[in-house]
Amino acid sequence: MPLDNDPEAQLDPPKPEDQVAHKLMRKIERLAKRLITVDFEGADGLWGFQRDLLALQWEIQKQIRAEKQEVRIRKKDSEALTSLKWARWQSRRLGDSFAWVILGMDRKLLYALSENAPVPVSQEGHGSRGLLAVSEYLAGQGWGFPLIHDITDTLRIGDVTFVRFEGESRSVCTVEVKTRSLGPDSDEEGSALWKYQVAISFMESRDAELNITVKVPSESEQRPGRPDRRISRQSKRMAKAITWQQAEGRKIVDIDGRPTLTASLESSSSSKWKMLRRVIRKSRTDGYASEFIDGAFMIAAFYENYGITAETVRDDRIRKDMEAFAKLNQSNFSNTLEIASIPTDVTRGAQLFRPYYLYPIPQRAIFDLLYGRLAIIVGVNAGGIAGALKDHGHNVQISEETTPPSRAIILSDVVAIEGQPYRVELHDLGVPIQEAIYEFKGVEFVAEFTDSIRDHHDLMMEHITTASQSELEGQ
């Protein structure tokens, strides 16, 4: 969870002197504006946006490799490298935003495709050319719009998800693609014609194998790649993701050999977007503004026309507001204050909440976030959250061994099955608390989530007792 008690730690946008990074940031801004204003002409426009973003990420990664080489030669740190990494991360979050839009904000699908280690930015080469070529080909065959996972940080299982729109419904198909170069040829214009053998893997089997010819400039020629025999490397993870996608609510499904309860939440809590817009507007006038959400969250914003600095966030006003915020906690739980920053820093786990590009705030504010002129700070009081959950009838404690404290909240409820009491514990509320933080939903949303889980405890316990009885009968 990208929480940090030091707001300075995550505010590191490009400096004005970082000209290369600023040029790249301008390209990110232009692409972001296309997404925010929905400036597309049909599927071709969406595909063009995706290819432009992928090309930009390749360009940023190329500049990072070059700057790393300079760092090794000079043997000293590089502010330019830090700026380039910021640009790379903002481009990845823009890719996540595109995925959220194409997948219809379907959290269940997004979560299912995120359960993997981080995937590095791809490089232009045989693999990427083959992936793009086969994606275009299969889209033309009616598979649907191809969403390339490489432009995102969130989509970590499979290589491309085809999305088909049928009226108001949406169907998806995620596949793994492996490319092997069959060698180059050339045409009359002197350009290279590369031939690829592309294997498409879906679930546990190889569904298709195609031969694709791609035209690229001759200076991009590379040596033919060696055959990749790991066609189904991600097949198990893909099978797990599809199981999650297709699972119905209030059902026990088998995930990796373990019975897993699926639940669904219909939340009545709304995001405090109006409050966020008000805080941002005030910060542009006064440099800083804040408001409280219940006794558990605080929204604050810093604005500096020439860029947020470490000195900016040392403003004494936030210290006083944090003290006032702590006093709002009327529960018996101690105050445990944390700070989350927007834009977020890179995390190993996928960030399963709406990217700031999709916030319903003025476009100017989104670009202020992109360039580091605006920073949004969310204060979190785990004690306040725990108190609210206790008011909802949960037995709550905060573990002293887990950090940050918002992930240390433990619910311990008693449910009765056939007259027998069972104690059920729920650890780590990281996902709903992240959503409450970065989508400004407040403590009621977290309480709705935990209430929903409690309502499903009886189903899980019935499964456990049934399974135990089956084992006894088997003996």
Short mmCIF file of C-alpha atoms in Angstrom, two decimals:
data_model
loop_
_atom_site.label_atom_id
_atom_site.label_comp_id
_atom_site.label_asym_id
_atom_site.label_seq_id
_atom_site.Cartn_x
_atom_site.Cartn_y
_atom_site.Cartn_z
CA MET A 1 0.00 0.00 0.00
CA PRO A 2 1.66 3.26 -1.06
CA LEU A 3 1.46 5.01 2.29
CA ASP A 4 4.33 7.04 3.69
CA ASN A 5 4.50 9.13 6.85
CA ASP A 6 6.81 11.56 5.07
CA PRO A 7 4.96 13.37 2.25
CA GLU A 8 8.28 14.56 0.81
CA ALA A 9 9.21 10.98 -0.08
CA GLN A 10 6.83 10.74 -3.02
CA LEU A 11 7.05 14.23 -4.51
CA ASP A 12 9.82 14.05 -7.06
CA PRO A 13 8.66 15.39 -10.45
CA PRO A 14 11.09 16.66 -13.12
CA LYS A 15 13.04 19.86 -12.46
CA PRO A 16 12.83 22.63 -15.11
CA GLU A 17 16.43 21.96 -16.15
CA ASP A 18 15.60 18.33 -17.01
CA GLN A 19 14.80 19.18 -20.62
CA VAL A 20 14.64 15.61 -21.91
CA ALA A 21 12.22 14.58 -19.16
CA HIS A 22 10.10 17.68 -19.76
CA LYS A 23 9.76 16.90 -23.45
CA LEU A 24 8.61 13.42 -22.56
CA MET A 25 6.19 14.82 -19.99
CA ARG A 26 4.68 17.05 -22.66
CA LYS A 27 4.00 13.95 -24.72
CA ILE A 28 2.34 12.30 -21.71
CA GLU A 29 0.21 15.43 -21.24
CA ARG A 30 -0.97 15.39 -24.86
CA LEU A 31 -1.92 11.71 -24.61
CA ALA A 32 -3.64 12.26 -21.27
CA LYS A 33 -5.67 15.10 -22.77
CA ARG A 34 -6.85 12.77 -25.53
CA LEU A 35 -8.03 10.27 -22.93
CA ILE A 36 -9.63 12.83 -20.61
CA THR A 37 -11.52 14.56 -23.43
CA VAL A 38 -12.32 11.23 -25.17
CA ASP A 39 -10.65 12.53 -28.33
CA PHE A 40 -10.86 9.30 -30.34
CA GLU A 41 -12.34 8.42 -33.70
CA GLY A 42 -13.72 4.95 -33.17
CA ALA A 43 -11.65 1.84 -32.58
CA ASP A 44 -8.85 3.10 -34.85
CA GLY A 45 -8.44 6.15 -32.63
CA LEU A 46 -8.27 3.97 -29.50
CA TRP A 47 -5.71 1.69 -31.14
CA GLY A 48 -3.66 4.71 -32.25
CA PHE A 49 -3.66 6.09 -28.70
CA GLN A 50 -2.46 2.76 -27.36
CA ARG A 51 0.34 2.45 -29.90
CA ASP A 52 1.43 6.05 -29.26
CA LEU A 53 1.58 5.41 -25.52
CA LEU A 54 3.54 2.20 -26.01
CA ALA A 55 6.02 3.99 -28.29
CA LEU A 56 6.40 6.75 -25.70
CA GLN A 57 7.14 4.24 -22.96
CA TRP A 58 9.80 2.66 -25.19
CA GLU A 59 11.30 6.12 -25.70
CA ILE A 60 11.34 6.86 -21.97
CA GLN A 61 12.92 3.49 -21.21
CA LYS A 62 15.58 4.12 -23.85
CA GLN A 63 16.45 7.44 -22.21
CA ILE A 64 16.60 5.76 -18.79
CA ARG A 65 19.05 3.14 -20.06
CA ALA A 66 21.24 5.87 -21.56
CA GLU A 67 21.18 7.91 -18.34
CA LYS A 68 22.02 4.85 -16.25
CA GLN A 69 25.07 4.35 -18.44
CA GLU A 70 26.10 7.96 -17.79
CA VAL A 71 25.64 7.42 -14.05
CA ARG A 72 27.99 4.43 -14.17
CA ILE A 73 30.57 6.46 -16.05
CA ARG A 74 30.33 9.55 -13.81
CA LYS A 75 29.85 7.45 -10.66
CA LYS A 76 27.40 9.90 -9.08
CA ASP A 77 23.65 10.25 -8.68
CA SER A 78 21.55 11.78 -11.42
CA GLU A 79 18.53 14.05 -10.92
CA ALA A 80 17.75 13.51 -14.59
CA LEU A 81 17.39 9.76 -13.95
CA THR A 82 14.93 10.47 -11.13
CA SER A 83 12.91 12.72 -13.45
CA LEU A 84 12.86 10.09 -16.18
CA LYS A 85 11.63 7.46 -13.74
CA TRP A 86 8.85 9.84 -12.68
CA ALA A 87 7.86 10.23 -16.35
CA ARG A 88 7.89 6.45 -16.83
CA TRP A 89 5.61 5.92 -13.84
CA GLN A 90 3.15 8.62 -14.93
CA SER A 91 3.00 6.99 -18.37
CA ARG A 92 2.29 3.60 -16.78
CA ARG A 93 -0.52 5.05 -14.68
CA LEU A 94 -1.89 6.63 -17.86
CA GLY A 95 -1.88 3.12 -19.33
CA ASP A 96 -3.76 1.90 -16.26
CA SER A 97 -6.30 4.68 -16.81
CA PHE A 98 -6.81 3.53 -20.39
CA ALA A 99 -7.35 -0.04 -19.16
CA TRP A 100 -9.91 1.14 -16.59
CA VAL A 101 -11.84 2.88 -19.35
CA ILE A 102 -11.68 0.02 -21.88
CA LEU A 103 -12.67 -2.54 -19.23
CA GLY A 104 -15.60 -0.41 -18.10
CA MET A 105 -14.23 0.24 -14.58
CA ASP A 106 -14.78 -3.48 -13.89
CA ARG A 107 -12.86 -3.92 -10.62
CA LYS A 108 -13.47 -7.67 -10.52
CA LEU A 109 -11.74 -8.08 -13.88
CA LEU A 110 -8.94 -5.61 -13.07
CA TYR A 111 -8.22 -7.33 -9.75
CA ALA A 112 -8.17 -10.77 -11.40
CA LEU A 113 -5.52 -9.71 -13.94
CA SER A 114 -3.30 -8.00 -11.35
CA GLU A 115 -2.28 -11.04 -9.27
CA ASN A 116 1.34 -11.27 -10.37
CA ALA A 117 4.75 -9.70 -9.88
CA PRO A 118 5.42 -6.32 -11.54
CA VAL A 119 6.10 -6.47 -15.27
CA PRO A 120 8.90 -4.23 -16.59
CA VAL A 121 8.36 -1.84 -19.48
CA SER A 122 8.67 -3.77 -22.73
CA GLN A 123 11.30 -3.01 -25.33
CA GLU A 124 10.79 -2.56 -29.03
CA GLY A 125 11.79 -5.78 -30.72
CA HIS A 126 10.56 -9.06 -32.14
CA GLY A 127 8.27 -9.86 -29.20
CA SER A 128 6.52 -6.51 -29.18
CA ARG A 129 6.19 -6.36 -32.99
CA GLY A 130 4.71 -9.84 -33.08
CA LEU A 131 2.29 -8.99 -30.26
CA LEU A 132 1.06 -5.85 -32.02
CA ALA A 133 0.76 -7.61 -35.36
CA VAL A 134 -1.22 -10.57 -34.05
CA SER A 135 -3.42 -8.24 -31.96
CA GLU A 136 -4.33 -6.24 -35.05
CA TYR A 137 -4.91 -9.41 -37.05
CA LEU A 138 -7.18 -11.04 -34.47
CA ALA A 139 -9.09 -7.78 -33.94
CA GLY A 140 -9.78 -7.84 -37.68
CA GLN A 141 -11.06 -11.40 -37.29
CA GLY A 142 -13.71 -10.28 -34.83
CA TRP A 143 -12.00 -11.06 -31.53
CA GLY A 144 -12.70 -7.54 -30.23
CA PHE A 145 -10.60 -4.52 -29.33
CA PRO A 146 -7.10 -5.57 -28.20
CA LEU A 147 -5.98 -4.04 -24.89
CA ILE A 148 -2.20 -4.40 -24.69
CA HIS A 149 -1.09 -5.17 -21.14
CA ASP A 150 2.43 -3.78 -21.68
CA ILE A 151 1.21 -0.18 -21.48
CA THR A 152 -0.09 -0.76 -17.93
CA ASP A 153 1.27 -1.61 -14.51
CA THR A 154 -1.97 -3.18 -13.26
CA LEU A 155 -2.54 -5.87 -15.92
CA ARG A 156 0.10 -8.46 -15.08
CA ILE A 157 -1.40 -11.73 -16.31
CA GLY A 158 -1.42 -12.49 -20.03
CA ASP A 159 -0.31 -10.17 -22.83
CA VAL A 160 -3.49 -8.86 -24.40
CA THR A 161 -7.17 -8.80 -23.49
CA PHE A 162 -9.67 -8.67 -26.34
CA VAL A 163 -12.79 -6.73 -25.43
CA ARG A 164 -15.99 -7.22 -27.40
CA PHE A 165 -18.89 -4.82 -27.04
CA GLU A 166 -22.31 -6.32 -27.68
CA GLY A 167 -24.94 -3.67 -27.01
CA GLU A 168 -24.53 -2.66 -23.37
CA SER A 169 -22.69 -5.86 -22.45
CA ARG A 170 -18.96 -6.51 -22.60
CA SER A 171 -17.10 -9.81 -22.99
CA VAL A 172 -13.36 -10.34 -22.62
CA CYS A 173 -10.76 -12.90 -23.63
CA THR A 174 -7.22 -12.74 -22.21
CA VAL A 175 -4.41 -14.53 -24.04
CA GLU A 176 -0.66 -15.07 -23.78
CA VAL A 177 1.33 -14.45 -26.95
CA LYS A 178 4.77 -15.86 -27.78
CA THR A 179 6.66 -14.72 -30.84
CA ARG A 180 9.50 -16.37 -32.75
CA SER A 181 11.26 -14.63 -35.61
CA LEU A 182 11.48 -16.62 -38.85
CA GLY A 183 14.02 -14.20 -40.30
CA PRO A 184 14.00 -11.05 -42.43
CA ASP A 185 13.27 -10.38 -46.07
CA SER A 186 13.11 -7.06 -47.92
CA ASP A 187 10.77 -5.28 -50.29
CA GLU A 188 11.41 -3.00 -53.27
CA GLU A 189 11.62 0.06 -51.00
CA GLY A 190 14.48 -1.39 -49.01
CA SER A 191 12.45 -1.91 -45.86
CA ALA A 192 12.74 -5.10 -43.88
CA LEU A 193 9.88 -7.57 -43.91
CA TRP A 194 10.10 -9.64 -40.75
CA LYS A 195 8.23 -12.91 -40.57
CA TYR A 196 7.08 -14.17 -37.20
CA GLN A 197 5.56 -17.35 -35.91
CA VAL A 198 3.12 -16.41 -33.18
CA ALA A 199 1.71 -18.88 -30.67
CA ILE A 200 -1.39 -17.91 -28.71
CA SER A 201 -2.01 -19.61 -25.38
CA PHE A 202 -5.34 -19.57 -23.60
CA MET A 203 -5.77 -21.43 -20.32
CA GLU A 204 -3.91 -24.76 -20.47
CA SER A 205 -3.67 -25.19 -24.23
CA ARG A 206 -2.17 -23.58 -27.29
CA ASP A 207 -5.19 -22.29 -29.17
CA ALA A 208 -3.59 -21.04 -32.35
CA GLU A 209 -0.34 -20.66 -34.21
CA LEU A 210 -0.01 -18.03 -36.92
CA ASN A 211 2.63 -16.77 -39.32
CA ILE A 212 2.69 -12.97 -39.41
CA THR A 213 4.73 -10.69 -41.69
CA VAL A 214 5.58 -7.23 -40.31
CA LYS A 215 7.14 -4.37 -42.28
CA VAL A 216 9.70 -2.34 -40.33
CA PRO A 217 12.47 0.11 -41.34
CA SER A 218 15.71 -1.58 -42.25
CA GLU A 219 17.67 0.17 -39.48
CA SER A 220 15.50 -1.65 -36.94
CA GLU A 221 16.66 -5.08 -38.12
CA GLN A 222 17.65 -7.50 -35.40
CA ARG A 223 18.96 -11.00 -35.37
CA PRO A 224 16.27 -13.69 -35.40
CA GLY A 225 15.28 -14.73 -31.90
CA ARG A 226 15.60 -18.23 -30.54
CA PRO A 227 12.45 -20.30 -30.23
CA ASP A 228 10.65 -19.71 -26.93
CA ARG A 229 9.45 -23.04 -25.62
CA ARG A 230 7.72 -21.57 -22.59
CA ILE A 231 4.45 -21.13 -24.43
CA SER A 232 2.25 -21.76 -21.38
CA ARG A 233 4.40 -20.10 -18.71
CA GLN A 234 1.50 -18.06 -17.39
CA SER A 235 -1.28 -20.54 -18.12
CA LYS A 236 -1.92 -21.36 -14.45
CA ARG A 237 -2.12 -17.71 -13.52
CA MET A 238 -4.44 -17.11 -16.47
CA ALA A 239 -6.66 -19.98 -15.35
CA LYS A 240 -6.80 -18.49 -11.85
CA ALA A 241 -7.69 -15.07 -13.25
CA ILE A 242 -10.48 -16.48 -15.39
CA THR A 243 -11.84 -18.41 -12.41
CA TRP A 244 -12.03 -15.14 -10.49
CA GLN A 245 -13.65 -13.35 -13.43
CA GLN A 246 -16.36 -15.95 -13.84
CA ALA A 247 -17.04 -16.66 -10.16
CA GLU A 248 -20.54 -15.81 -8.95
CA GLY A 249 -21.16 -14.00 -5.68
CA ARG A 250 -21.76 -16.05 -2.52
CA LYS A 251 -20.09 -19.11 -4.03
CA ILE A 252 -17.20 -21.29 -2.91
CA VAL A 253 -14.75 -21.72 -5.79
CA ASP A 254 -11.51 -23.66 -6.03
CA ILE A 255 -8.49 -21.37 -6.44
CA ASP A 256 -5.13 -23.15 -6.58
CA GLY A 257 -6.63 -26.11 -4.73
CA ARG A 258 -8.02 -23.95 -1.93
CA PRO A 259 -11.74 -23.29 -1.32
CA THR A 260 -12.24 -19.54 -1.73
CA LEU A 261 -15.33 -17.51 -0.90
CA THR A 262 -16.42 -14.96 -3.49
CA ALA A 263 -18.43 -11.96 -2.40
CA SER A 264 -19.88 -8.87 -4.02
CA LEU A 265 -20.45 -5.42 -2.54
CA GLU A 266 -23.14 -2.99 -3.63
CA SER A 267 -21.95 0.17 -1.91
CA SER A 268 -24.20 3.12 -1.13
CA SER A 269 -21.18 5.27 -0.19
CA SER A 270 -20.25 7.96 -2.68
CA SER A 271 -16.86 9.54 -3.25
CA LYS A 272 -16.30 13.02 -1.83
CA TRP A 273 -15.38 14.48 -5.22
CA LYS A 274 -17.09 17.80 -4.45
CA MET A 275 -14.99 18.13 -1.31
CA LEU A 276 -11.82 17.28 -3.23
CA ARG A 277 -12.57 19.90 -5.88
CA ARG A 278 -13.19 22.46 -3.13
CA VAL A 279 -9.89 21.67 -1.40
CA ILE A 280 -7.98 21.90 -4.70
CA ARG A 281 -9.63 25.22 -5.54
CA LYS A 282 -8.73 26.70 -2.12
CA SER A 283 -5.15 25.45 -2.38
CA ARG A 284 -4.66 27.35 -5.63
CA THR A 285 -5.55 30.55 -3.75
CA ASP A 286 -3.81 29.97 -0.42
CA GLY A 287 -1.13 27.41 -1.29
CA TYR A 288 -2.71 24.92 1.10
CA ALA A 289 -6.18 23.72 2.13
CA SER A 290 -7.72 20.77 3.95
CA GLU A 291 -11.01 19.21 5.07
CA PHE A 292 -11.93 16.19 7.19
CA ILE A 293 -13.92 13.07 6.25
CA ASP A 294 -15.45 11.64 9.42
CA GLY A 295 -12.85 11.01 12.10
CA ALA A 296 -10.80 8.70 9.91
CA PHE A 297 -9.62 10.60 6.81
CA MET A 298 -8.36 14.08 6.01
CA ILE A 299 -7.95 15.56 2.52
CA ALA A 300 -5.24 18.20 2.10
CA ALA A 301 -3.70 19.82 -0.97
CA PHE A 302 -0.56 21.84 -1.60
CA TYR A 303 -0.20 24.07 -4.63
CA GLU A 304 2.93 25.82 -5.86
CA ASN A 305 3.04 27.33 -9.33
CA TYR A 306 6.74 26.54 -9.76
CA GLY A 307 6.51 23.04 -8.35
CA ILE A 308 6.07 21.47 -4.92
CA THR A 309 9.30 21.34 -2.92
CA ALA A 310 10.32 19.84 0.42
CA GLU A 311 9.92 23.29 1.94
CA THR A 312 6.34 23.51 0.63
CA VAL A 313 5.16 20.45 2.55
CA ARG A 314 6.77 21.65 5.79
CA ASP A 315 3.96 24.19 6.02
CA ASP A 316 2.96 24.52 9.67
CA ARG A 317 -0.72 24.51 8.68
CA ILE A 318 -0.72 20.81 7.93
CA ARG A 319 0.83 20.03 11.32
CA LYS A 320 -1.95 21.96 13.06
CA ASP A 321 -4.60 20.29 10.91
CA MET A 322 -3.21 16.85 11.70
CA GLU A 323 -3.44 17.66 15.42
CA ALA A 324 -7.06 18.77 15.00
CA PHE A 325 -7.75 15.68 12.89
CA ALA A 326 -6.45 13.39 15.64
CA LYS A 327 -8.87 14.96 18.13
CA LEU A 328 -11.82 13.86 16.00
CA ASN A 329 -11.19 10.24 16.98
CA GLN A 330 -13.65 9.65 19.81
CA SER A 331 -13.12 5.88 19.96
CA ASN A 332 -11.16 3.90 22.54
CA PHE A 333 -8.49 3.14 19.94
CA SER A 334 -5.29 5.17 19.98
CA ASN A 335 -4.54 7.59 17.15
CA THR A 336 -2.27 6.03 14.53
CA LEU A 337 -1.78 8.60 11.79
CA GLU A 338 -0.43 7.88 8.31
CA ILE A 339 -0.12 9.95 5.16
CA ALA A 340 -0.81 8.89 1.57
CA SER A 341 0.22 11.06 -1.39
CA ILE A 342 -1.26 11.61 -4.85
CA PRO A 343 0.35 11.08 -7.32
CA THR A 344 1.44 7.79 -5.80
CA ASP A 345 4.91 6.34 -5.86
CA VAL A 346 5.74 3.01 -7.52
CA THR A 347 4.74 -0.05 -5.48
CA ARG A 348 5.43 -3.73 -5.97
CA GLY A 349 1.77 -4.62 -5.68
CA ALA A 350 -0.65 -3.38 -8.33
CA GLN A 351 -2.48 -0.20 -7.35
CA LEU A 352 -6.11 -1.31 -7.41
CA PHE A 353 -7.80 2.05 -7.30
CA ARG A 354 -8.79 4.69 -9.85
CA PRO A 355 -5.76 6.54 -11.28
CA TYR A 356 -5.79 10.32 -10.81
CA TYR A 357 -6.14 10.88 -14.57
CA LEU A 358 -9.74 9.67 -14.17
CA TYR A 359 -10.65 11.88 -11.20
CA PRO A 360 -13.67 14.12 -11.90
CA ILE A 361 -11.68 17.27 -11.21
CA PRO A 362 -10.71 20.13 -13.55
CA GLN A 363 -8.34 19.14 -16.32
CA ARG A 364 -5.93 21.82 -15.15
CA ALA A 365 -5.73 20.12 -11.74
CA ILE A 366 -4.89 16.76 -13.34
CA PHE A 367 -1.98 18.32 -15.22
CA ASP A 368 -0.88 20.16 -12.07
CA LEU A 369 -0.62 16.73 -10.43
CA LEU A 370 1.29 15.40 -13.42
CA TYR A 371 3.89 18.19 -13.30
CA GLY A 372 4.17 18.35 -9.51
CA ARG A 373 2.56 21.76 -9.08
CA LEU A 374 -0.24 20.16 -7.04
CA ALA A 375 0.03 17.44 -4.41
CA ILE A 376 -2.93 15.84 -2.67
CA ILE A 377 -2.30 14.44 0.79
CA VAL A 378 -4.71 12.05 2.51
CA GLY A 379 -4.35 11.63 6.25
CA VAL A 380 -5.49 8.27 7.61
CA ASN A 381 -6.24 7.46 11.23
CA ALA A 382 -6.41 3.71 11.74
CA GLY A 383 -7.81 4.32 15.23
CA GLY A 384 -10.74 6.21 13.74
CA ILE A 385 -11.37 3.42 11.22
CA ALA A 386 -11.23 0.78 13.96
CA GLY A 387 -13.70 2.78 16.07
CA ALA A 388 -16.18 3.04 13.21
CA LEU A 389 -15.96 -0.71 12.55
CA LYS A 390 -16.57 -1.39 16.24
CA ASP A 391 -19.70 0.80 16.03
CA HIS A 392 -20.87 -1.57 13.27
CA GLY A 393 -20.75 -4.46 15.71
CA HIS A 394 -17.33 -5.92 14.85
CA ASN A 395 -14.80 -7.10 17.41
CA VAL A 396 -11.73 -5.07 16.42
CA GLN A 397 -8.08 -4.92 17.37
CA ILE A 398 -4.98 -3.31 15.85
CA SER A 399 -1.90 -5.51 15.71
CA GLU A 400 1.33 -3.89 16.88
CA GLU A 401 3.37 -6.21 14.67
CA THR A 402 1.97 -5.11 11.29
CA THR A 403 2.71 -1.87 9.44
CA PRO A 404 1.29 0.42 8.32
CA PRO A 405 -1.41 0.46 11.04
CA SER A 406 -4.25 0.67 8.51
CA ARG A 407 -3.24 -2.83 7.39
CA ALA A 408 -2.98 -4.00 11.00
CA ILE A 409 -6.71 -3.84 11.71
CA ILE A 410 -8.06 -7.29 12.60
CA LEU A 411 -11.75 -8.15 12.79
CA SER A 412 -12.74 -11.06 14.99
CA ASP A 413 -16.41 -12.01 14.73
CA VAL A 414 -18.37 -14.93 16.14
CA VAL A 415 -20.84 -16.74 13.89
CA ALA A 416 -23.10 -19.66 14.74
CA ILE A 417 -23.49 -22.73 12.54
CA GLU A 418 -26.01 -25.34 13.68
CA GLY A 419 -25.91 -23.88 17.17
CA GLN A 420 -22.12 -24.04 17.43
CA PRO A 421 -20.15 -20.77 17.78
CA TYR A 422 -17.15 -20.19 15.49
CA ARG A 423 -14.70 -17.31 15.68
CA VAL A 424 -13.70 -15.95 12.28
CA GLU A 425 -10.85 -13.45 11.81
CA LEU A 426 -10.36 -11.07 8.91
CA HIS A 427 -6.85 -9.66 8.49
CA ASP A 428 -5.51 -6.89 6.25
CA LEU A 429 -8.15 -4.48 4.97
CA GLY A 430 -5.63 -2.97 2.58
CA VAL A 431 -7.78 -3.12 -0.57
CA PRO A 432 -10.94 -1.39 0.75
CA ILE A 433 -8.88 1.14 2.70
CA GLN A 434 -6.84 1.95 -0.41
CA GLU A 435 -10.06 2.48 -2.32
CA ALA A 436 -11.40 4.72 0.45
CA ILE A 437 -8.16 6.74 0.48
CA TYR A 438 -7.53 7.21 -3.22
CA GLU A 439 -11.17 7.54 -4.23
CA PHE A 440 -12.16 9.63 -1.20
CA LYS A 441 -14.97 7.35 -0.01
CA GLY A 442 -14.65 7.71 3.73
CA VAL A 443 -15.00 5.24 6.57
CA GLU A 444 -18.57 4.19 5.74
CA PHE A 445 -17.31 2.43 2.61
CA VAL A 446 -14.84 0.37 4.67
CA ALA A 447 -17.63 -0.49 7.11
CA GLU A 448 -19.89 -1.60 4.25
CA PHE A 449 -17.09 -3.86 3.01
CA THR A 450 -16.54 -5.50 6.39
CA ASP A 451 -20.29 -5.87 6.97
CA SER A 452 -20.54 -7.67 3.62
CA ILE A 453 -17.73 -10.05 4.57
CA ARG A 454 -19.41 -10.79 7.90
CA ASP A 455 -22.65 -11.56 6.09
CA HIS A 456 -20.76 -14.21 4.09
CA HIS A 457 -19.05 -15.86 7.08
CA ASP A 458 -21.93 -18.29 7.53
CA LEU A 459 -21.47 -19.61 4.01
CA MET A 460 -17.74 -20.22 4.53
CA MET A 461 -18.31 -21.94 7.87
CA GLU A 462 -20.99 -24.17 6.36
CA HIS A 463 -18.45 -25.21 3.72
CA ILE A 464 -15.79 -25.91 6.37
CA THR A 465 -18.11 -28.02 8.51
CA THR A 466 -19.39 -29.92 5.47
CA ALA A 467 -15.82 -30.61 4.31
CA SER A 468 -14.80 -31.78 7.80
CA GLN A 469 -17.77 -34.14 7.96
CA SER A 470 -16.85 -35.55 4.54
CA GLU A 471 -13.30 -36.25 5.75
CA LEU A 472 -14.61 -38.07 8.83
CA GLU A 473 -16.95 -40.17 6.72
CA GLY A 474 -14.04 -40.98 4.38
CA GLN A 475 -12.04 -42.34 7.30
#
